[in-house]
Structure formats: C-alpha cells, structure tokens
Amino acid sequence: MANLPDSVDYLFHRDDIAFVLEYNNLAGLVAGLGAAYIIPISRFPGRRHAALTDFICIYWFVKGDLVQWTNRMHQQYGEVVRLGPDRLGYTSPEALKDIYGHKTVNRKSNRKDSRFFGPTINDIHPLVSEPSDAEHARQRKILSNAFSDRALGLQEGLIQKYVHQLLDLVRRKISEGPDGKSVEADVVQLYNFTTFDIMGDLTFGEPLGNLDHGEAFSTHPFFRAVWGVATPKKLKHEAAVHWQNCVNRVTKRLSMGADARPDIWGLVLKHKDAAIHDGWHGDDRHGTDRTDLIADQKCIVPAPEDPRFAALSYVWGKRQENELETVKSNLAIVCTPGYLVDENLPRTIADAMMVCEKLRVPYLWVDRLCIVQDDASQKHSQIAAMDVVYGAAAFTICAAAGDSSHYGLPGVRPGSQTFRRVRAELSGMEIEQILPDLDDCLQDGAWIRRGWTYQELSLSTRLLLFTDWQLFFECSRTTATEEPLTAVTKCWSFNLLTSDPGTRQKHVVRPKFALYMVCAQAYAQRMLSFESDVYNAFAGIFRHIYTDLESYICGLPEKDFDSAILWESVSFHEPTHVEGAVLPTWSWASQMKGGLYWFARRRRRRRRRRPATPAIDA
C-alpha cells in the first residue's frame, strides 16, 4: 500500500483500504463458491466455471454463437443444464409449458424477469414483456384477431408470394457455380429471410427486402452501439432513430385504413370498428372491448373474435354471505383456469356451465361474473350493450324456476327435477297426465316477474327455459317441449323485437314507437329489487329500438317524446324519492307498480280531405 498517494490518507487509512480490498476479494470468492456449490440450482449439471460468472454466456452471445454453445451444453449434460450463476436451460417441452404456460389453480404463472423483459424505448411494455396479467390479456385479445383461423385464410395469398420468393432464392443459391460444383445454402438463414419479410409486410405494409437481395442487412447502429464504445448520447440518438423508423412505418400503414389489405393492422382495425359499431365493447380508452366470458377452462377470459357463447338469464335472489361475484380485488383469481368450480359458484351458474359443456358451447356470459361489479365504467357500458350481448348469444339459458341463483336448473343434475308424471290404466285405457303449457309453468318461478329478465328474454334469439315441469325451447318461429304431451293453448313468441316488421306497419302510430309502447307496458308490470335500476333494466330494449341511448330521457324517447309523454297509469300511486335515480312524474318510470297504456295507441287520426285547389290561369 506504499504506492498510494498521500491524499488518500485524508479520507481513509491505508490499512482500511487494504482491508476493504481483501474483504471484497474474499466476498467475491465466497459468492462464487456459493453459486457453484451451495445455492439450490447448484445441483444441476453444467460447467463449473459457467456457474461462477455470467461472462461465459456474454462471451458466446457477443460472438454470435450462444445458441450453438447452449446446444452443445445440452448434448453434453442433458435436458437441464446450468448456463450461469442464476441461469438454467431446458429443452423438454413439458418444462417449457410449465415455465411459459398459463397459470392453473395449483400453480401461479412465473413472473417476468425485469432484466430481460423491460419496456420499450417509449416506456410501454409490449405483449411479451407486459408484467400485468390484465394488460397482457387486453393486448393479446387485440392481436388475436390478426392470427385467427379467419386471418390466416385472408393472408394465404400474401404468404404464398413470399414462399415463391423463397423457392426462387433457393434455386439461385444452389445453382451450379462456374466450376460446375453446387453451392451450399444456409437453410436457417433463408427461413429467417422469409419470416422477416412476411412479418414486415404484415406489420408495416411492405417487406424488409431480405428475399429480394438474398442477404441479411447489417445490424442497426443502435444494436452495434450496445456492445461498442459509443457514448450514451450516441446510444440515445440511434435508439430514437430506430424507434422513429418503426413508428413511421406503422403510421404509414395505419393511414391506409382497415380495408387496404388483410394484414395485422387491417384485421385489428376492422375488429375495432365492428366493436364500436355494435356496442360490443367496454373501454373506449383502449379502442377495444372489455367483454369477458366464462370459458370451458372454468375461468373468466377476454371474449375472442366472433365467439360462440350462451347467455344466462336468472334471478339473483337474496344475497348470501361470501357469494362469489367479480370485483377488482379478485379479478386475477377468477381468471385462473379451473377456479370456477361448483363449490365456488351459485347452483344455477354451475348448472348453466354444465349445459354449455353438454351442448359443446365453449363460452358462457353471466352478468355476476363477466361484469366487474365495482368498475362503474365497465358496468355502465355492459348494461348499455345488453341488446348486443343477448342478441349475439347462440341461445339464452333461462332459469325460470325458483327464486334465487341457488335454486339450480331443474333436470340438469340427476334428481333435481321433482315432478313425476302420473300414469294410470282405466277400463283398459292408459291415462297419462298432460303437462301444463309454458305460460302456466312460468308462473311458479320469480323469473317471469322480474324487471331485468324482461329485456333478457326479449332480446334473445333462442331460449332454453328450465321450469320445474320440463324444458322448453322457444325461438321466433316455434316452441318445442321436452315432453310430447303438453297442453298447447297459445302460440308463444317472446321476442317482439325480432318479429315481422311488416306487422308493425299496421299500427296507427310510428312503427318504432308502437314497438316501444308494447315493450314498456310489459316491462312496467314487472318488479325490481332496486327502483334505481328502472332505466338500466330497460336500456337494452330502448337501444335496440332507437339505437341511441343519448336520446333516452328518463325512459322516454326524444324522437317520439310528444307521443311518449301521453301515458296513463292503471293504478296511480304517489311517486317516492329513490336514491340514485331521478323519477319525474311525467315519466312512466315513476309508476312502475301498475299497468300503463298510451292515448296515442288508441287514437286514430283522420285527416279531412281538402278540396282540390283550382288551377289559376295567369
């Protein structure tokens, strides 16, 4: 320590510095030995010098032979090999699934290491590095539209073009040279050329030109600078140039619109436009929907493109303690595959999932689970889109029996249907009980009297109605029964919204308003647990008729306000103050406890025929 300058003594004693250096050397040695022989991954095979430091991996990475070196290590040591102090390499497909696969009930997903999965230069995490499960699911949902079976069919011609270019390049590469000998071609490099050109075309709207030139482009200066001696300012400048190049290419492609070509952005933009047009979305900030469904993996998942799903219409009933519903705090839990099992669910929802499984319908929509109940923004948008949800469902499962979500669907489970048919023989004739018709069966449960269920049955295209007596199927064309001997006293057609529009023209008032009156009169006879729901429970029907909820004025349509205000209650009662809702006395919503009728429906307007005006000669 004699060679140290005297100025060092001002801060530290020479012996102290010697101690610090010796301590650091000893600590480094202990850490290296611990990494090689003590920590849990030390029992895995691999080269000891690689276990001491990451410089071995860095060396092969800089040299460009990391993959080849890793492959040699696996050939020497097996499927699992230690490549660094805290780095293991796996080659078995089961291990890759455990590491990168979806989480399950018994296994959580592995968190992404921030050293390898950081944000991009604009501080935004892409799909691969996104640490948030909810945001990762949102991004994956957006991009899934560009990689669906439909997308691959649309992109077939584009991909074939580059396959032909690949074959032409292979022919050029392996053509005989001047000396008559064949020239070897690097197949891995050629496949890389094809992949980058295809993805460049799908992403930027134009290829990168690898197949045209037959050679790889030089590394961008930004990546060379990472391992070079460039200054930090140089790194930032080159990174910005590289990023801006990508931004310009993507912006250029987006400006071409959704119909320009069936690439990634074309399909994503089309899905966004369709979602906004149909109302099947719940988060305008991201430009895509937040609609969730219960999947056959027994968990909540983001709705895929054009899903085939069923919807459940049921009565919540009296709330029980610790009853499951989706809220912000348990959103990650209900998205775990296998979590939505019988013991965690009300009986009716569990039975509905069994119905979907037996009918091979992969998805189910249930308001209690598919709407985040304490997310006001999503809840409002989903309620406003009830006509889209139930109208898009393949069929609606109606829990028409019982008075709560714990009653179940009669007949789904063995012994759950208590009705037993009576058969007898009298004077040589076999007598069998005729089951009641659908109208009588529905009177036994609370479902037919609830306000929310009115729009659910009216907006659906097909209904599976589970009653205590039997199962009914109903659509706009027919009613089918489970038992052949059923009293048929009327022809049912719940769905007034999809009836023949030609019949509406017979009304003396405007067709839309005529349909609105019929629906409002039927809805006003129903009951609501919370009177503040009076507008929300009718919003889907209103939106289906008038399309624009902005013109929804306390239950009355702005377009036909002059006629809509001419209503009268069959049994008038004093309106009460309802917290969370405005119920003006001029709105029928203030008289939900009785029947309604409109003067406009009974009034026939007769126009007096005016005498023709005689022509006047100039």
PDB file of C-alpha atoms in Angstrom, residues 37-225:
ATOM      1  CA  TYR A  37     -21.830 -25.458  -4.821  1.00  0.00           C
ATOM      2  CA  ILE A  38     -24.405 -24.175  -2.295  1.00  0.00           C
ATOM      3  CA  ILE A  39     -27.442 -22.398  -3.835  1.00  0.00           C
ATOM      4  CA  PRO A  40     -30.403 -24.609  -4.889  1.00  0.00           C
ATOM      5  CA  ILE A  41     -29.569 -24.713  -8.603  1.00  0.00           C
ATOM      6  CA  SER A  42     -26.004 -25.878  -7.870  1.00  0.00           C
ATOM      7  CA  ARG A  43     -27.199 -29.493  -8.030  1.00  0.00           C
ATOM      8  CA  PHE A  44     -27.946 -29.185 -11.748  1.00  0.00           C
ATOM      9  CA  PRO A  45     -25.202 -30.305 -14.147  1.00  0.00           C
ATOM     10  CA  GLY A  46     -23.078 -27.858 -16.073  1.00  0.00           C
ATOM     11  CA  ARG A  47     -19.590 -26.472 -16.322  1.00  0.00           C
ATOM     12  CA  ARG A  48     -18.340 -25.130 -13.008  1.00  0.00           C
ATOM     13  CA  HIS A  49     -16.681 -22.061 -14.481  1.00  0.00           C
ATOM     14  CA  ALA A  50     -20.020 -21.120 -16.101  1.00  0.00           C
ATOM     15  CA  ALA A  51     -21.667 -21.341 -12.673  1.00  0.00           C
ATOM     16  CA  LEU A  52     -19.198 -18.802 -11.282  1.00  0.00           C
ATOM     17  CA  THR A  53     -19.896 -15.941 -13.682  1.00  0.00           C
ATOM     18  CA  ASP A  54     -22.191 -14.738 -16.463  1.00  0.00           C
ATOM     19  CA  PHE A  55     -19.220 -13.730 -18.597  1.00  0.00           C
ATOM     20  CA  ILE A  56     -19.273 -17.143 -20.303  1.00  0.00           C
ATOM     21  CA  CYS A  57     -22.800 -16.548 -21.672  1.00  0.00           C
ATOM     22  CA  ILE A  58     -21.924 -12.949 -22.515  1.00  0.00           C
ATOM     23  CA  TYR A  59     -18.860 -14.088 -24.449  1.00  0.00           C
ATOM     24  CA  TRP A  60     -20.792 -16.543 -26.611  1.00  0.00           C
ATOM     25  CA  PHE A  61     -23.623 -14.030 -27.080  1.00  0.00           C
ATOM     26  CA  VAL A  62     -21.260 -11.311 -28.313  1.00  0.00           C
ATOM     27  CA  LYS A  63     -19.547 -13.822 -30.568  1.00  0.00           C
ATOM     28  CA  GLY A  64     -22.935 -14.739 -32.054  1.00  0.00           C
ATOM     29  CA  ASP A  65     -22.758 -18.428 -31.125  1.00  0.00           C
ATOM     30  CA  LEU A  66     -24.852 -18.513 -27.946  1.00  0.00           C
ATOM     31  CA  VAL A  67     -27.436 -20.893 -29.455  1.00  0.00           C
ATOM     32  CA  GLN A  68     -24.764 -23.288 -30.734  1.00  0.00           C
ATOM     33  CA  TRP A  69     -22.913 -23.219 -27.401  1.00  0.00           C
ATOM     34  CA  THR A  70     -26.164 -23.827 -25.480  1.00  0.00           C
ATOM     35  CA  ASN A  71     -26.968 -26.759 -27.771  1.00  0.00           C
ATOM     36  CA  ARG A  72     -23.527 -28.284 -27.113  1.00  0.00           C
ATOM     37  CA  MET A  73     -24.101 -27.945 -23.364  1.00  0.00           C
ATOM     38  CA  HIS A  74     -27.428 -29.778 -23.625  1.00  0.00           C
ATOM     39  CA  GLN A  75     -25.869 -32.535 -25.732  1.00  0.00           C
ATOM     40  CA  GLN A  76     -23.183 -32.972 -23.085  1.00  0.00           C
ATOM     41  CA  TYR A  77     -25.240 -32.609 -19.879  1.00  0.00           C
ATOM     42  CA  GLY A  78     -28.841 -33.448 -20.842  1.00  0.00           C
ATOM     43  CA  GLU A  79     -32.247 -31.721 -20.927  1.00  0.00           C
ATOM     44  CA  VAL A  80     -31.446 -29.446 -17.970  1.00  0.00           C
ATOM     45  CA  VAL A  81     -28.115 -27.652 -17.838  1.00  0.00           C
ATOM     46  CA  ARG A  82     -26.741 -24.803 -15.767  1.00  0.00           C
ATOM     47  CA  LEU A  83     -25.553 -21.983 -18.017  1.00  0.00           C
ATOM     48  CA  GLY A  84     -24.802 -19.276 -15.442  1.00  0.00           C
ATOM     49  CA  PRO A  85     -24.917 -18.407 -11.733  1.00  0.00           C
ATOM     50  CA  ASP A  86     -28.704 -17.959 -11.859  1.00  0.00           C
ATOM     51  CA  ARG A  87     -29.498 -19.369 -15.287  1.00  0.00           C
ATOM     52  CA  LEU A  88     -30.844 -22.808 -16.251  1.00  0.00           C
ATOM     53  CA  GLY A  89     -31.526 -24.081 -19.752  1.00  0.00           C
ATOM     54  CA  TYR A  90     -34.351 -26.533 -20.577  1.00  0.00           C
ATOM     55  CA  THR A  91     -35.120 -28.414 -23.779  1.00  0.00           C
ATOM     56  CA  SER A  92     -38.073 -30.621 -22.758  1.00  0.00           C
ATOM     57  CA  PRO A  93     -41.495 -29.410 -23.984  1.00  0.00           C
ATOM     58  CA  GLU A  94     -43.051 -30.129 -20.569  1.00  0.00           C
ATOM     59  CA  ALA A  95     -40.612 -27.735 -18.908  1.00  0.00           C
ATOM     60  CA  LEU A  96     -41.309 -25.018 -21.464  1.00  0.00           C
ATOM     61  CA  LYS A  97     -45.038 -25.372 -20.806  1.00  0.00           C
ATOM     62  CA  ASP A  98     -44.505 -25.118 -17.042  1.00  0.00           C
ATOM     63  CA  ILE A  99     -42.282 -22.051 -17.428  1.00  0.00           C
ATOM     64  CA  TYR A 100     -44.169 -20.101 -20.080  1.00  0.00           C
ATOM     65  CA  GLY A 101     -47.637 -21.701 -19.884  1.00  0.00           C
ATOM     66  CA  HIS A 102     -50.814 -20.330 -18.358  1.00  0.00           C
ATOM     67  CA  LYS A 103     -51.329 -20.387 -14.638  1.00  0.00           C
ATOM     68  CA  THR A 104     -53.602 -23.004 -13.064  1.00  0.00           C
ATOM     69  CA  VAL A 105     -55.370 -23.394  -9.741  1.00  0.00           C
ATOM     70  CA  ASN A 106     -52.353 -25.099  -8.162  1.00  0.00           C
ATOM     71  CA  ARG A 107     -49.586 -23.195  -9.961  1.00  0.00           C
ATOM     72  CA  LYS A 108     -49.113 -19.488 -10.418  1.00  0.00           C
ATOM     73  CA  SER A 109     -47.623 -18.075 -13.575  1.00  0.00           C
ATOM     74  CA  ASN A 110     -43.931 -17.208 -13.413  1.00  0.00           C
ATOM     75  CA  ARG A 111     -43.223 -13.519 -13.178  1.00  0.00           C
ATOM     76  CA  LYS A 112     -41.225 -11.950 -15.995  1.00  0.00           C
ATOM     77  CA  ASP A 113     -37.657 -11.014 -15.037  1.00  0.00           C
ATOM     78  CA  SER A 114     -37.314  -7.260 -15.476  1.00  0.00           C
ATOM     79  CA  ARG A 115     -33.680  -7.731 -16.534  1.00  0.00           C
ATOM     80  CA  PHE A 116     -34.819  -9.459 -19.704  1.00  0.00           C
ATOM     81  CA  PHE A 117     -38.408  -8.220 -20.145  1.00  0.00           C
ATOM     82  CA  GLY A 118     -38.297  -4.457 -19.826  1.00  0.00           C
ATOM     83  CA  PRO A 119     -40.330  -1.716 -21.512  1.00  0.00           C
ATOM     84  CA  THR A 120     -39.523  -0.358 -24.956  1.00  0.00           C
ATOM     85  CA  ILE A 121     -37.863   2.973 -25.593  1.00  0.00           C
ATOM     86  CA  ASN A 122     -41.194   4.780 -25.138  1.00  0.00           C
ATOM     87  CA  ASP A 123     -41.698   3.162 -21.691  1.00  0.00           C
ATOM     88  CA  ILE A 124     -44.537   0.940 -22.963  1.00  0.00           C
ATOM     89  CA  HIS A 125     -44.454  -2.789 -22.314  1.00  0.00           C
ATOM     90  CA  PRO A 126     -45.190  -4.876 -25.438  1.00  0.00           C
ATOM     91  CA  LEU A 127     -47.153  -8.111 -25.268  1.00  0.00           C
ATOM     92  CA  VAL A 128     -44.189 -10.348 -24.381  1.00  0.00           C
ATOM     93  CA  SER A 129     -42.810  -8.203 -21.556  1.00  0.00           C
ATOM     94  CA  GLU A 130     -46.075  -6.870 -20.088  1.00  0.00           C
ATOM     95  CA  PRO A 131     -45.991  -7.751 -16.344  1.00  0.00           C
ATOM     96  CA  SER A 132     -49.689  -7.067 -15.683  1.00  0.00           C
ATOM     97  CA  ASP A 133     -51.951 -10.049 -16.376  1.00  0.00           C
ATOM     98  CA  ALA A 134     -54.932  -7.815 -17.183  1.00  0.00           C
ATOM     99  CA  GLU A 135     -52.988  -5.631 -19.627  1.00  0.00           C
ATOM    100  CA  HIS A 136     -51.329  -8.692 -21.180  1.00  0.00           C
ATOM    101  CA  ALA A 137     -54.781 -10.217 -21.755  1.00  0.00           C
ATOM    102  CA  ARG A 138     -56.013  -6.965 -23.337  1.00  0.00           C
ATOM    103  CA  GLN A 139     -53.073  -6.757 -25.753  1.00  0.00           C
ATOM    104  CA  ARG A 140     -53.356 -10.445 -26.585  1.00  0.00           C
ATOM    105  CA  LYS A 141     -57.047 -10.018 -27.328  1.00  0.00           C
ATOM    106  CA  ILE A 142     -56.352  -7.185 -29.771  1.00  0.00           C
ATOM    107  CA  LEU A 143     -53.655  -9.071 -31.678  1.00  0.00           C
ATOM    108  CA  SER A 144     -55.539 -12.386 -31.648  1.00  0.00           C
ATOM    109  CA  ASN A 145     -57.776 -11.016 -34.402  1.00  0.00           C
ATOM    110  CA  ALA A 146     -54.758 -10.922 -36.729  1.00  0.00           C
ATOM    111  CA  PHE A 147     -53.744 -14.531 -36.012  1.00  0.00           C
ATOM    112  CA  SER A 148     -57.107 -16.309 -36.022  1.00  0.00           C
ATOM    113  CA  ASP A 149     -58.118 -19.012 -38.498  1.00  0.00           C
ATOM    114  CA  ARG A 150     -60.044 -16.379 -40.436  1.00  0.00           C
ATOM    115  CA  ALA A 151     -56.961 -14.170 -40.597  1.00  0.00           C
ATOM    116  CA  LEU A 152     -54.759 -16.984 -41.874  1.00  0.00           C
ATOM    117  CA  GLY A 153     -57.237 -17.637 -44.666  1.00  0.00           C
ATOM    118  CA  LEU A 154     -57.207 -13.984 -45.700  1.00  0.00           C
ATOM    119  CA  GLN A 155     -53.399 -13.844 -45.550  1.00  0.00           C
ATOM    120  CA  GLU A 156     -52.838 -17.035 -47.549  1.00  0.00           C
ATOM    121  CA  GLY A 157     -52.141 -15.206 -50.815  1.00  0.00           C
ATOM    122  CA  LEU A 158     -49.677 -12.848 -49.149  1.00  0.00           C
ATOM    123  CA  ILE A 159     -47.766 -15.705 -47.533  1.00  0.00           C
ATOM    124  CA  GLN A 160     -47.712 -17.704 -50.775  1.00  0.00           C
ATOM    125  CA  LYS A 161     -45.987 -14.788 -52.506  1.00  0.00           C
ATOM    126  CA  TYR A 162     -43.043 -14.977 -50.121  1.00  0.00           C
ATOM    127  CA  VAL A 163     -42.934 -18.765 -50.286  1.00  0.00           C
ATOM    128  CA  HIS A 164     -42.474 -18.465 -54.053  1.00  0.00           C
ATOM    129  CA  GLN A 165     -39.739 -15.882 -53.486  1.00  0.00           C
ATOM    130  CA  LEU A 166     -38.058 -18.280 -51.062  1.00  0.00           C
ATOM    131  CA  LEU A 167     -38.096 -21.075 -53.647  1.00  0.00           C
ATOM    132  CA  ASP A 168     -36.661 -18.739 -56.294  1.00  0.00           C
ATOM    133  CA  LEU A 169     -33.899 -17.699 -53.908  1.00  0.00           C
ATOM    134  CA  VAL A 170     -33.107 -21.332 -53.088  1.00  0.00           C
ATOM    135  CA  ARG A 171     -32.796 -22.098 -56.799  1.00  0.00           C
ATOM    136  CA  ARG A 172     -30.399 -19.184 -57.200  1.00  0.00           C
ATOM    137  CA  LYS A 173     -28.367 -20.201 -54.183  1.00  0.00           C
ATOM    138  CA  ILE A 174     -27.937 -23.850 -55.163  1.00  0.00           C
ATOM    139  CA  SER A 175     -27.357 -23.237 -58.844  1.00  0.00           C
ATOM    140  CA  GLU A 176     -24.052 -24.570 -60.119  1.00  0.00           C
ATOM    141  CA  GLY A 177     -21.088 -22.216 -59.929  1.00  0.00           C
ATOM    142  CA  PRO A 178     -18.531 -21.549 -62.667  1.00  0.00           C
ATOM    143  CA  ASP A 179     -16.545 -24.655 -61.746  1.00  0.00           C
ATOM    144  CA  GLY A 180     -19.588 -26.905 -62.017  1.00  0.00           C
ATOM    145  CA  LYS A 181     -19.887 -27.522 -58.266  1.00  0.00           C
ATOM    146  CA  SER A 182     -23.084 -26.904 -56.338  1.00  0.00           C
ATOM    147  CA  VAL A 183     -23.221 -24.004 -53.900  1.00  0.00           C
ATOM    148  CA  GLU A 184     -24.430 -24.721 -50.376  1.00  0.00           C
ATOM    149  CA  ALA A 185     -27.306 -22.660 -48.981  1.00  0.00           C
ATOM    150  CA  ASP A 186     -27.905 -21.824 -45.323  1.00  0.00           C
ATOM    151  CA  VAL A 187     -31.500 -23.013 -44.870  1.00  0.00           C
ATOM    152  CA  VAL A 188     -31.809 -21.418 -41.425  1.00  0.00           C
ATOM    153  CA  GLN A 189     -30.829 -18.053 -42.881  1.00  0.00           C
ATOM    154  CA  LEU A 190     -33.277 -18.439 -45.771  1.00  0.00           C
ATOM    155  CA  TYR A 191     -36.137 -19.230 -43.395  1.00  0.00           C
ATOM    156  CA  ASN A 192     -35.188 -16.165 -41.360  1.00  0.00           C
ATOM    157  CA  PHE A 193     -35.319 -14.064 -44.537  1.00  0.00           C
ATOM    158  CA  THR A 194     -38.820 -15.383 -45.265  1.00  0.00           C
ATOM    159  CA  THR A 195     -40.046 -14.842 -41.706  1.00  0.00           C
ATOM    160  CA  PHE A 196     -38.804 -11.260 -41.517  1.00  0.00           C
ATOM    161  CA  ASP A 197     -40.225 -10.357 -44.932  1.00  0.00           C
ATOM    162  CA  ILE A 198     -43.637 -11.843 -44.076  1.00  0.00           C
ATOM    163  CA  MET A 199     -43.804 -10.143 -40.677  1.00  0.00           C
ATOM    164  CA  GLY A 200     -42.510  -6.898 -42.170  1.00  0.00           C
ATOM    165  CA  ASP A 201     -45.295  -6.965 -44.742  1.00  0.00           C
ATOM    166  CA  LEU A 202     -47.936  -7.880 -42.155  1.00  0.00           C
ATOM    167  CA  THR A 203     -46.726  -5.189 -39.755  1.00  0.00           C
ATOM    168  CA  PHE A 204     -45.508  -2.313 -41.926  1.00  0.00           C
ATOM    169  CA  GLY A 205     -47.417  -2.974 -45.149  1.00  0.00           C
ATOM    170  CA  GLU A 206     -44.171  -3.644 -47.049  1.00  0.00           C
ATOM    171  CA  PRO A 207     -41.420  -6.296 -46.787  1.00  0.00           C
ATOM    172  CA  LEU A 208     -37.902  -5.705 -45.487  1.00  0.00           C
ATOM    173  CA  GLY A 209     -36.390  -6.906 -48.774  1.00  0.00           C
ATOM    174  CA  ASN A 210     -34.354  -9.839 -47.439  1.00  0.00           C
ATOM    175  CA  LEU A 211     -35.596 -12.278 -50.095  1.00  0.00           C
ATOM    176  CA  ASP A 212     -35.109  -9.754 -52.891  1.00  0.00           C
ATOM    177  CA  HIS A 213     -31.469  -9.124 -52.014  1.00  0.00           C
ATOM    178  CA  GLY A 214     -30.688 -12.633 -50.801  1.00  0.00           C
ATOM    179  CA  GLU A 215     -28.673 -11.341 -47.882  1.00  0.00           C
ATOM    180  CA  ALA A 216     -29.181 -10.063 -44.377  1.00  0.00           C
ATOM    181  CA  PHE A 217     -28.957  -6.387 -43.681  1.00  0.00           C
ATOM    182  CA  SER A 218     -26.286  -5.141 -41.333  1.00  0.00           C
ATOM    183  CA  THR A 219     -27.187  -4.711 -37.714  1.00  0.00           C
ATOM    184  CA  HIS A 220     -28.771  -1.409 -36.908  1.00  0.00           C
ATOM    185  CA  PRO A 221     -26.240   1.037 -35.385  1.00  0.00           C
ATOM    186  CA  PHE A 222     -28.230   1.049 -32.152  1.00  0.00           C
ATOM    187  CA  PHE A 223     -27.562  -2.654 -31.548  1.00  0.00           C
ATOM    188  CA  ARG A 224     -23.909  -2.335 -32.551  1.00  0.00           C
ATOM    189  CA  ALA A 225     -23.532   0.528 -30.111  1.00  0.00           C
TER     190      ALA A 225
END
